[in-house]
Amino acid sequence: MQLKIMPKKKRLSAGRVPLILFLCQMISALDVPLDLVQPPTITQQSPKDYIIDPRENIVIQCEAKGKPPPSFSWTRNGTHFDIDKDPLVTMKAGSGTLIINIMSEGKAETYEGVYQCTARNERGAAISNNIVVRPSRSPLWTKEKLEPLTLRSGQSLVLPCRPPIGLPPAIIFWMDNSFQRLPQSERVSQGLNGDLYFSNVLPEDSREDYICYARFNHTQTIQQKQPISVKVILVDELNDTIAANLSDTEVYGAKSSRERPPTFLTPEGNASNKEELRGNVLSLECIAEGLPTPVIYWIKEDGTLPINRTFYRNFQKTLQIIQVSEADSGKYQCIAKNALGVIHHTISVTVKAAPYWIMAPQNLVLSPGENGSLICRANGNPKPRISWLSNGVPIEIAPDDPSRKINGDTIIFSSVQERSSAVYQCNASNEYGYLLGNAFVNVLAEPPRILTSANTLYQVIANRPALLDCAFFGSPMPIIEWFKGTKGSALREDPYVLHENGTLEIPVAQKDSTGTYTCVARNKLGMAKNEVHLEIKDPTRIVKQPEYAVVQRGSTVSFECKVKHDHTLIPTVTWLKDNGELPSDGRFTIDKDHLVVADVSDNDGGTYTCVANTTLDNVSASAVLSVVAPTPTPAPIYDVPNPPFDLELTDQLDKSVQLSWTPGDDNNSPITKFVIEYEDAMHEAGLWHHQTEVPGTQTTAQLKLSPYVNYSFRVMAENSLGRSLPSEASEQYLTKAAEPDKNPMTVEGLGSEPDNLVITWQPLNGFESNGPGLQYKVSWRQKDGDDEWTSVVVANVSKYIVSGTPTFVPYLIKVQALNDVGFAPEPAVVMGHSGEDLPMVAPGNVHVTVVNSTLAEVHWDPVPLKSVRGHLQGYRIYYWTDQNSSKRNRRHIEKKILTFQGSKTHGMLPGLEPFSHYTLNVRVVNGKGEGPASPDRVFHTPEGVPSAPSSLKIVNPTLDSLTLEWDPPSHPNGILTEYTLKYQPINSTHELGPLVDLKIPANKTRWTLKNLNFSTRYKFYFYAQTSAGSGSQITEEAVTTVDEAGILPPDVGAGKGKEEWRKEIVNGSRSFFGLKGLMPGTAYKVRVGAEGDSGFVSSEDVFETGPAMASRQVDIATQGWFIGLMCAVALLILILLIVCFIRRNKGGKYPVKEKEDAHADPEIQPMKEDDGTFGEYSDAEDHKPLKKGSRTPSDRTVKKEDSDDSLVDYGEGVNGQFNEDGSFIGQYSGKKEKEPAEGNESSEAPSPVNAMNSFV
């Protein structure tokens, strides 16, 4: 439906009265274009009552337009005024304005009169109002003698003014000789007639220069009355002398100076009448005298006073009602009241009315044959009389027109022709005045034309009315239609309003109102159109207002005024102080959004206002500055920023929006960046996503949006201390739905069965759908065929199964997204395959090449690709060894698998076992599985070197022999040919002796070495050999004994014969035990056993004590003097102290054996002499650790357990070592001294204490 001009305006309301008045003015100002023939129209004329300045030339205006241009003539006092006969009178060229030159000669009074102008052309004549021309007058006061006035205090007084009658009337005011206005109050005031009224006089009213002045504005002159002298005397001053000289009649007035009730000075009596014309200001006055001074009140007896039009003047003594109307007629009562009484005066008001228009006649443009009417309606009090004129002539005597019919205030025209063109005057008059209205009837035949400039740009602030003009003309009257946009969609009536003059009104313009609007005018003679453009701008706002500030004198204050405005408008920010300009002081500086006042003083306090103006709107905000005395300044607080606030969305387009915000306080650390997040309330409510980041100096961001998303945004500020809390969420913004702009990703076509094709894709999420009704169009066809695309549309799935397909055939596939708005762009085509089946053919021509004992190379011929029936993934080799296969079920044979990717036709088999028989076959592999196996191929690997012997033990040591026992290699990797044994002695310094090489037959597992050195440690190296070479070796160490018959039991005093084993029970928490009383140079066998839940486990070893040495210190425990000393210990305490002193100070080295005897308790820890720490033994000759299989730890150390009796406690490190007699090698000397070994010491015997913790 198109929007057409209606005879009346739509959607009018009281709140839009100013807009309606504006539109009415526009309508009345619609003109016929001047290039078209038209009757005259008066455009300018002097006022009806035209008062002129007699000192200047007289100018009587009369301007008119028309086509052809009109000619002008004048009448004066009802008769033709021939301007050619008066040399002082000229007519302005191109107009009817008269200029009467009275400056050079002549008088203004000569040209008083009633003038009327007539403008005429071939189409008619227009006339002006009757212009009454009168010169202004400012007469002088008549001279009079004014006697001084003497009054008693408290009397009333009226000083008359009686100004001369001037034209226009004078303005009255009272002043003194110094031209200072006299003060007025409730007691003293000036009346409407100019008199000065005193309700009661006081002594301070005494003065000699009460002067009334009359100002005549028209002539800019002021006249003054003679001064009046007034003297006020107190009653107490009237003594007898004064009373003798002054009678009562000589004193002004006769009223008592005592307190009295009110009486009216004006108006007189209890009632009066007042008549006023409609539209004027009604002024009612009551002035009363009395003591004390009365107070005046006003009421309307039969109604209420109009609120918005009522004003009280002159201390409520004058009631004024503006724009008075007939409804204001009635009785008004003024009330005068003081403490002694109340009086009333009633004023009956009658409102008359000069004629006023109800409907003034309007110009009428008709095409030939059309009908129309002129209406002239006026009102007044009394009701005016309506009369018509045609071309300035009363219509009764004007030429007759058959198309015209008069019906009171209306002239009706029927089937007009060109000769019907004329100018009609409507005269409405009563006794108070008249109205004269010109309206022409112009008969034309014209196609439409649009008078508004093309491509006019209108800029309007959002949420305000927008008015788009389409001034037009045409005859017949064109029909106006409005369209928006290039697609030509017609506007609907709501929310648009189309006015009679063609103006399109958008009462509340929004952002989406922006665009191009086309106005089309049509009548039967043609069509015209015009485009205008509307831009909606964001309103200017002060988002960060200046805040109330209290600052100390001498400090600096900053007021912030952050203005947010449309980015296309340039605001001007002005600062005011107390609504005036800022002081011109260098202390006031304006920098971007801030007003900074430095070195604040007391005078700087006040109200500061920020005013932001653009070409379309303006806003302001104020703050008060208070200045106080200085106080100590607290230290600044550093923290993360406060959250931003006042988020606003502007420039809201389909796929973008501008987000702006106001930063929070940076808490003394500058903001480095802002982080913007968004929430999609439609698809993922409550989940915030990262949108973008902007620098900390930026407070706006242009955000890209996706269609059909209900966006909310929030902003976080970040400084060097961290990130602020999120801001409050912005308003929600739902973008319009659109077709999807992308298609599903990861489109694949794979068959799950040999006869189907499974098409899968990654579906779009709600954010990517761009609109409701998301679906997918799935299309497929065989790649190598000529078939057309087959398509289905599915929803809420991510796969589609095509059934009945050939096995493993290539297909072209595409998946396109669509929604209720439309389709996504054409999708990419991907290739897939229908389902695979197991391969049909086995690889052929399989042959094996043995590279070495552990590596073989396999070759085969590829199978035909068609027989693969799927994606060729590679070839798979199954291989296994046939050893011992006869002893086991073939189902338990362990087969190894090796897969070769792709289309390879050969491969290497690593990690084979030497000297083994292998069988293999090859199969082709696709996505479905394996094909049939090729025929088995058998091959065997050659011999390899053997592994190390499984074990090596040394048993039955004697003085000169050792027996070795071993187990063959676990992996001989061939036929063993022999064993190789190498050995060499190790001396006490761990140096290795000459190496002996010995070959042993392969069938042996035991070998005895004879003729060895007694009490010597040997190291053995043992390995096996095949025809391929030597294998890995195994090592071991062992010691020959000193004397096979000399092994003693572990006890002191044992004989040289064999004795029974002695047992000692040792605490299970200990890891050592000292053997005492052993004989020097004697071999001992020690066995350590542990008994627990699992039974008895033991380990034994052989060691030999060292030879006897000459002791340089006597064993205290065997000396008689010591035994005697112990018996007499109570009596010889002094001797015991001396002996202890001697022991402490003795030097030199002591044999370990004697030292242990002196300290029989192993819990006692000997100390070093110099620093009280225990002596340390270190073995710098430890070249090589013992190999695997040795019974002794490689470093020959004893691990310290939880027991406090650990052997480690006897040295600083863990290198303390036993001699063969169980004593310590280390001496009590400093640790840098090394005691040379004495006797034939062997290497350290393996310590059993790590494995056992009980002595057997």
PDB file of C-alpha atoms in Angstrom, residues 1042-1248:
ATOM      1  CA  VAL A1042      97.180 -69.829  52.496  1.00  0.00           C
ATOM      2  CA  ASP A1043      97.026 -73.253  54.215  1.00  0.00           C
ATOM      3  CA  GLU A1044      94.211 -75.607  53.615  1.00  0.00           C
ATOM      4  CA  ALA A1045      94.747 -77.298  57.093  1.00  0.00           C
ATOM      5  CA  GLY A1046      95.104 -74.038  58.982  1.00  0.00           C
ATOM      6  CA  ILE A1047      91.521 -72.808  58.929  1.00  0.00           C
ATOM      7  CA  LEU A1048      90.512 -71.975  62.461  1.00  0.00           C
ATOM      8  CA  PRO A1049      87.112 -71.566  64.052  1.00  0.00           C
ATOM      9  CA  PRO A1050      86.139 -67.996  64.815  1.00  0.00           C
ATOM     10  CA  ASP A1051      87.312 -67.880  68.417  1.00  0.00           C
ATOM     11  CA  VAL A1052      90.377 -66.845  70.342  1.00  0.00           C
ATOM     12  CA  GLY A1053      92.774 -69.631  71.324  1.00  0.00           C
ATOM     13  CA  ALA A1054      91.704 -72.113  68.696  1.00  0.00           C
ATOM     14  CA  GLY A1055      94.071 -74.965  68.076  1.00  0.00           C
ATOM     15  CA  LYS A1056      95.625 -75.893  64.801  1.00  0.00           C
ATOM     16  CA  GLY A1057      93.366 -78.895  64.456  1.00  0.00           C
ATOM     17  CA  LYS A1058      89.826 -78.761  63.259  1.00  0.00           C
ATOM     18  CA  GLU A1059      87.371 -77.462  65.808  1.00  0.00           C
ATOM     19  CA  GLU A1060      83.627 -77.088  66.065  1.00  0.00           C
ATOM     20  CA  TRP A1061      81.891 -73.996  64.721  1.00  0.00           C
ATOM     21  CA  ARG A1062      81.382 -71.305  67.304  1.00  0.00           C
ATOM     22  CA  LYS A1063      78.120 -69.354  67.222  1.00  0.00           C
ATOM     23  CA  GLU A1064      77.374 -65.792  68.227  1.00  0.00           C
ATOM     24  CA  ILE A1065      73.865 -64.299  68.072  1.00  0.00           C
ATOM     25  CA  VAL A1066      73.990 -60.745  66.663  1.00  0.00           C
ATOM     26  CA  ASN A1067      71.264 -58.108  66.846  1.00  0.00           C
ATOM     27  CA  GLY A1068      69.362 -58.152  63.557  1.00  0.00           C
ATOM     28  CA  SER A1069      69.657 -54.357  63.250  1.00  0.00           C
ATOM     29  CA  ARG A1070      73.479 -54.518  63.152  1.00  0.00           C
ATOM     30  CA  SER A1071      75.501 -54.919  59.979  1.00  0.00           C
ATOM     31  CA  PHE A1072      78.929 -55.867  61.428  1.00  0.00           C
ATOM     32  CA  PHE A1073      80.512 -57.895  64.224  1.00  0.00           C
ATOM     33  CA  GLY A1074      84.056 -57.728  65.517  1.00  0.00           C
ATOM     34  CA  LEU A1075      85.981 -61.007  65.918  1.00  0.00           C
ATOM     35  CA  LYS A1076      88.361 -60.840  68.888  1.00  0.00           C
ATOM     36  CA  GLY A1077      91.201 -63.010  70.075  1.00  0.00           C
ATOM     37  CA  LEU A1078      92.266 -64.240  66.633  1.00  0.00           C
ATOM     38  CA  MET A1079      95.769 -65.564  66.136  1.00  0.00           C
ATOM     39  CA  PRO A1080      98.112 -63.612  63.843  1.00  0.00           C
ATOM     40  CA  GLY A1081      98.992 -65.273  60.534  1.00  0.00           C
ATOM     41  CA  THR A1082      96.075 -67.693  60.756  1.00  0.00           C
ATOM     42  CA  ALA A1083      93.394 -68.473  58.087  1.00  0.00           C
ATOM     43  CA  TYR A1084      89.793 -68.471  59.261  1.00  0.00           C
ATOM     44  CA  LYS A1085      86.471 -69.416  57.644  1.00  0.00           C
ATOM     45  CA  VAL A1086      83.526 -67.241  58.615  1.00  0.00           C
ATOM     46  CA  ARG A1087      79.871 -67.979  57.894  1.00  0.00           C
ATOM     47  CA  VAL A1088      77.086 -65.435  58.307  1.00  0.00           C
ATOM     48  CA  GLY A1089      73.511 -66.709  58.285  1.00  0.00           C
ATOM     49  CA  ALA A1090      70.087 -65.209  58.559  1.00  0.00           C
ATOM     50  CA  GLU A1091      67.008 -67.056  59.770  1.00  0.00           C
ATOM     51  CA  GLY A1092      63.546 -65.850  58.994  1.00  0.00           C
ATOM     52  CA  ASP A1093      60.099 -66.882  57.714  1.00  0.00           C
ATOM     53  CA  SER A1094      61.618 -68.231  54.517  1.00  0.00           C
ATOM     54  CA  GLY A1095      64.147 -70.452  56.345  1.00  0.00           C
ATOM     55  CA  PHE A1096      67.866 -70.288  56.955  1.00  0.00           C
ATOM     56  CA  VAL A1097      70.172 -68.595  54.395  1.00  0.00           C
ATOM     57  CA  SER A1098      73.942 -68.313  54.848  1.00  0.00           C
ATOM     58  CA  SER A1099      77.079 -67.153  53.090  1.00  0.00           C
ATOM     59  CA  GLU A1100      80.700 -67.907  54.010  1.00  0.00           C
ATOM     60  CA  ASP A1101      84.149 -66.612  53.207  1.00  0.00           C
ATOM     61  CA  VAL A1102      87.791 -67.226  54.146  1.00  0.00           C
ATOM     62  CA  PHE A1103      90.246 -64.638  55.470  1.00  0.00           C
ATOM     63  CA  GLU A1104      93.704 -64.682  57.076  1.00  0.00           C
ATOM     64  CA  THR A1105      94.936 -62.554  59.939  1.00  0.00           C
ATOM     65  CA  GLY A1106      98.146 -60.648  59.546  1.00  0.00           C
ATOM     66  CA  PRO A1107     101.501 -61.684  61.027  1.00  0.00           C
ATOM     67  CA  ALA A1108     102.474 -60.596  64.525  1.00  0.00           C
ATOM     68  CA  MET A1109     104.224 -57.205  64.884  1.00  0.00           C
ATOM     69  CA  ALA A1110     106.361 -55.782  67.595  1.00  0.00           C
ATOM     70  CA  SER A1111     104.175 -53.487  69.582  1.00  0.00           C
ATOM     71  CA  ARG A1112     105.453 -50.117  70.653  1.00  0.00           C
ATOM     72  CA  GLN A1113     102.677 -49.831  73.178  1.00  0.00           C
ATOM     73  CA  VAL A1114     101.826 -52.285  75.976  1.00  0.00           C
ATOM     74  CA  ASP A1115      98.369 -53.776  76.000  1.00  0.00           C
ATOM     75  CA  ILE A1116      96.863 -52.134  79.071  1.00  0.00           C
ATOM     76  CA  ALA A1117      94.404 -54.956  79.623  1.00  0.00           C
ATOM     77  CA  THR A1118      97.226 -57.496  80.255  1.00  0.00           C
ATOM     78  CA  GLN A1119      99.416 -55.422  82.569  1.00  0.00           C
ATOM     79  CA  GLY A1120      99.485 -56.118  86.275  1.00  0.00           C
ATOM     80  CA  TRP A1121      99.842 -52.534  87.253  1.00  0.00           C
ATOM     81  CA  PHE A1122      96.618 -51.852  85.458  1.00  0.00           C
ATOM     82  CA  ILE A1123      94.801 -54.650  87.287  1.00  0.00           C
ATOM     83  CA  GLY A1124      96.147 -53.335  90.599  1.00  0.00           C
ATOM     84  CA  LEU A1125      95.160 -49.868  89.631  1.00  0.00           C
ATOM     85  CA  MET A1126      91.623 -51.015  88.926  1.00  0.00           C
ATOM     86  CA  CYS A1127      91.431 -52.710  92.362  1.00  0.00           C
ATOM     87  CA  ALA A1128      92.540 -49.553  94.142  1.00  0.00           C
ATOM     88  CA  VAL A1129      90.574 -47.138  91.925  1.00  0.00           C
ATOM     89  CA  ALA A1130      88.750 -45.597  94.876  1.00  0.00           C
ATOM     90  CA  LEU A1131      92.050 -44.735  96.554  1.00  0.00           C
ATOM     91  CA  LEU A1132      94.069 -43.785  93.505  1.00  0.00           C
ATOM     92  CA  ILE A1133      91.807 -41.340  91.642  1.00  0.00           C
ATOM     93  CA  LEU A1134      94.727 -39.008  91.209  1.00  0.00           C
ATOM     94  CA  ILE A1135      96.801 -41.746  89.566  1.00  0.00           C
ATOM     95  CA  LEU A1136      93.886 -42.528  87.171  1.00  0.00           C
ATOM     96  CA  LEU A1137      93.747 -38.882  86.092  1.00  0.00           C
ATOM     97  CA  ILE A1138      97.488 -38.916  85.432  1.00  0.00           C
ATOM     98  CA  VAL A1139      97.203 -42.087  83.339  1.00  0.00           C
ATOM     99  CA  CYS A1140      94.319 -40.513  81.334  1.00  0.00           C
ATOM    100  CA  PHE A1141      96.462 -37.462  80.796  1.00  0.00           C
ATOM    101  CA  ILE A1142      99.352 -39.612  79.595  1.00  0.00           C
ATOM    102  CA  ARG A1143      97.068 -41.542  77.187  1.00  0.00           C
ATOM    103  CA  ARG A1144      95.846 -38.346  75.662  1.00  0.00           C
ATOM    104  CA  ASN A1145      99.280 -36.922  75.094  1.00  0.00           C
ATOM    105  CA  LYS A1146     101.026 -40.034  73.732  1.00  0.00           C
ATOM    106  CA  GLY A1147     102.011 -39.806  70.067  1.00  0.00           C
ATOM    107  CA  GLY A1148     103.182 -42.172  67.317  1.00  0.00           C
ATOM    108  CA  LYS A1149     101.466 -45.004  65.472  1.00  0.00           C
ATOM    109  CA  TYR A1150      99.912 -47.997  67.182  1.00  0.00           C
ATOM    110  CA  PRO A1151      99.290 -51.433  65.764  1.00  0.00           C
ATOM    111  CA  VAL A1152      95.678 -51.904  64.981  1.00  0.00           C
ATOM    112  CA  LYS A1153      95.499 -55.150  66.917  1.00  0.00           C
ATOM    113  CA  GLU A1154      96.695 -53.536  70.150  1.00  0.00           C
ATOM    114  CA  LYS A1155      94.492 -50.520  69.630  1.00  0.00           C
ATOM    115  CA  GLU A1156      91.444 -52.770  69.338  1.00  0.00           C
ATOM    116  CA  ASP A1157      92.459 -54.643  72.484  1.00  0.00           C
ATOM    117  CA  ALA A1158      92.696 -51.324  74.306  1.00  0.00           C
ATOM    118  CA  HIS A1159      89.196 -50.459  73.146  1.00  0.00           C
ATOM    119  CA  ALA A1160      87.423 -53.756  73.500  1.00  0.00           C
ATOM    120  CA  ASP A1161      83.960 -52.225  73.258  1.00  0.00           C
ATOM    121  CA  PRO A1162      83.169 -51.628  69.585  1.00  0.00           C
ATOM    122  CA  GLU A1163      80.617 -48.986  70.628  1.00  0.00           C
ATOM    123  CA  ILE A1164      83.494 -46.715  71.699  1.00  0.00           C
ATOM    124  CA  GLN A1165      84.670 -44.560  68.769  1.00  0.00           C
ATOM    125  CA  PRO A1166      88.320 -43.505  68.876  1.00  0.00           C
ATOM    126  CA  MET A1167      88.932 -39.871  68.031  1.00  0.00           C
ATOM    127  CA  LYS A1168      91.613 -38.110  66.054  1.00  0.00           C
ATOM    128  CA  GLU A1169      94.174 -36.309  68.104  1.00  0.00           C
ATOM    129  CA  ASP A1170      93.977 -33.026  66.318  1.00  0.00           C
ATOM    130  CA  ASP A1171      90.288 -32.279  65.820  1.00  0.00           C
ATOM    131  CA  GLY A1172      88.400 -35.013  67.587  1.00  0.00           C
ATOM    132  CA  THR A1173      87.134 -36.638  64.385  1.00  0.00           C
ATOM    133  CA  PHE A1174      87.591 -40.280  63.439  1.00  0.00           C
ATOM    134  CA  GLY A1175      90.535 -41.282  61.292  1.00  0.00           C
ATOM    135  CA  GLU A1176      89.973 -41.967  57.575  1.00  0.00           C
ATOM    136  CA  TYR A1177      91.407 -44.615  55.276  1.00  0.00           C
ATOM    137  CA  SER A1178      91.480 -44.027  51.550  1.00  0.00           C
ATOM    138  CA  ASP A1179      92.595 -46.410  48.845  1.00  0.00           C
ATOM    139  CA  ALA A1180      94.101 -44.519  45.975  1.00  0.00           C
ATOM    140  CA  GLU A1181      95.182 -47.728  44.211  1.00  0.00           C
ATOM    141  CA  ASP A1182      91.700 -49.001  43.398  1.00  0.00           C
ATOM    142  CA  HIS A1183      92.107 -49.326  39.676  1.00  0.00           C
ATOM    143  CA  LYS A1184      89.251 -51.554  38.594  1.00  0.00           C
ATOM    144  CA  PRO A1185      86.025 -52.561  40.293  1.00  0.00           C
ATOM    145  CA  LEU A1186      85.008 -56.174  40.449  1.00  0.00           C
ATOM    146  CA  LYS A1187      82.907 -57.368  37.542  1.00  0.00           C
ATOM    147  CA  LYS A1188      79.431 -58.834  37.658  1.00  0.00           C
ATOM    148  CA  GLY A1189      79.414 -62.154  39.444  1.00  0.00           C
ATOM    149  CA  SER A1190      81.815 -61.132  42.185  1.00  0.00           C
ATOM    150  CA  ARG A1191      80.581 -61.833  45.639  1.00  0.00           C
ATOM    151  CA  THR A1192      81.899 -58.526  46.875  1.00  0.00           C
ATOM    152  CA  PRO A1193      80.560 -55.078  45.988  1.00  0.00           C
ATOM    153  CA  SER A1194      82.730 -53.438  43.385  1.00  0.00           C
ATOM    154  CA  ASP A1195      83.871 -50.673  45.709  1.00  0.00           C
ATOM    155  CA  ARG A1196      84.284 -53.108  48.645  1.00  0.00           C
ATOM    156  CA  THR A1197      82.283 -50.783  50.876  1.00  0.00           C
ATOM    157  CA  VAL A1198      79.948 -51.586  53.708  1.00  0.00           C
ATOM    158  CA  LYS A1199      76.643 -49.793  53.646  1.00  0.00           C
ATOM    159  CA  LYS A1200      75.620 -48.045  56.808  1.00  0.00           C
ATOM    160  CA  GLU A1201      72.222 -49.179  58.075  1.00  0.00           C
ATOM    161  CA  ASP A1202      70.116 -47.760  60.867  1.00  0.00           C
ATOM    162  CA  SER A1203      72.366 -49.219  63.608  1.00  0.00           C
ATOM    163  CA  ASP A1204      74.643 -46.828  65.465  1.00  0.00           C
ATOM    164  CA  ASP A1205      77.267 -49.620  65.312  1.00  0.00           C
ATOM    165  CA  SER A1206      77.878 -49.229  61.615  1.00  0.00           C
ATOM    166  CA  LEU A1207      81.447 -49.725  60.459  1.00  0.00           C
ATOM    167  CA  VAL A1208      81.103 -46.470  58.611  1.00  0.00           C
ATOM    168  CA  ASP A1209      81.127 -44.726  61.935  1.00  0.00           C
ATOM    169  CA  TYR A1210      84.803 -45.613  62.146  1.00  0.00           C
ATOM    170  CA  GLY A1211      85.795 -43.444  59.256  1.00  0.00           C
ATOM    171  CA  GLU A1212      84.836 -40.211  57.542  1.00  0.00           C
ATOM    172  CA  GLY A1213      83.790 -41.966  54.343  1.00  0.00           C
ATOM    173  CA  VAL A1214      82.595 -45.358  53.313  1.00  0.00           C
ATOM    174  CA  ASN A1215      86.051 -46.573  52.366  1.00  0.00           C
ATOM    175  CA  GLY A1216      87.010 -48.191  55.697  1.00  0.00           C
ATOM    176  CA  GLN A1217      88.475 -51.652  54.900  1.00  0.00           C
ATOM    177  CA  PHE A1218      89.101 -54.879  56.828  1.00  0.00           C
ATOM    178  CA  ASN A1219      92.426 -56.597  56.994  1.00  0.00           C
ATOM    179  CA  GLU A1220      92.341 -60.360  56.800  1.00  0.00           C
ATOM    180  CA  ASP A1221      92.307 -60.485  60.588  1.00  0.00           C
ATOM    181  CA  GLY A1222      89.257 -58.309  60.781  1.00  0.00           C
ATOM    182  CA  SER A1223      91.134 -55.239  62.017  1.00  0.00           C
ATOM    183  CA  PHE A1224      91.131 -51.878  60.345  1.00  0.00           C
ATOM    184  CA  ILE A1225      93.785 -51.008  57.846  1.00  0.00           C
ATOM    185  CA  GLY A1226      93.432 -47.332  58.651  1.00  0.00           C
ATOM    186  CA  GLN A1227      95.574 -45.989  61.515  1.00  0.00           C
ATOM    187  CA  TYR A1228      94.732 -43.238  63.930  1.00  0.00           C
ATOM    188  CA  SER A1229      97.140 -40.917  62.269  1.00  0.00           C
ATOM    189  CA  GLY A1230      96.078 -38.086  59.962  1.00  0.00           C
ATOM    190  CA  LYS A1231      94.275 -39.118  56.849  1.00  0.00           C
ATOM    191  CA  LYS A1232      97.024 -37.974  54.500  1.00  0.00           C
ATOM    192  CA  GLU A1233      99.431 -40.557  55.907  1.00  0.00           C
ATOM    193  CA  LYS A1234      99.132 -44.069  54.499  1.00  0.00           C
ATOM    194  CA  GLU A1235     100.369 -47.050  56.532  1.00  0.00           C
ATOM    195  CA  PRO A1236     102.302 -49.467  54.336  1.00  0.00           C
ATOM    196  CA  ALA A1237     100.925 -52.981  54.161  1.00  0.00           C
ATOM    197  CA  GLU A1238     102.802 -55.483  56.249  1.00  0.00           C
ATOM    198  CA  GLY A1239     103.183 -59.174  55.536  1.00  0.00           C
ATOM    199  CA  ASN A1240     101.712 -60.997  52.578  1.00  0.00           C
ATOM    200  CA  GLU A1241      98.318 -59.294  52.524  1.00  0.00           C
ATOM    201  CA  SER A1242      95.772 -60.278  49.951  1.00  0.00           C
ATOM    202  CA  SER A1243      93.196 -57.991  48.425  1.00  0.00           C
ATOM    203  CA  GLU A1244      90.319 -57.180  50.653  1.00  0.00           C
ATOM    204  CA  ALA A1245      88.168 -60.171  51.388  1.00  0.00           C
ATOM    205  CA  PRO A1246      84.507 -59.790  50.373  1.00  0.00           C
ATOM    206  CA  SER A1247      82.512 -58.521  53.310  1.00  0.00           C
ATOM    207  CA  PRO A1248      79.433 -60.608  54.141  1.00  0.00           C
TER     208      PRO A1248
END
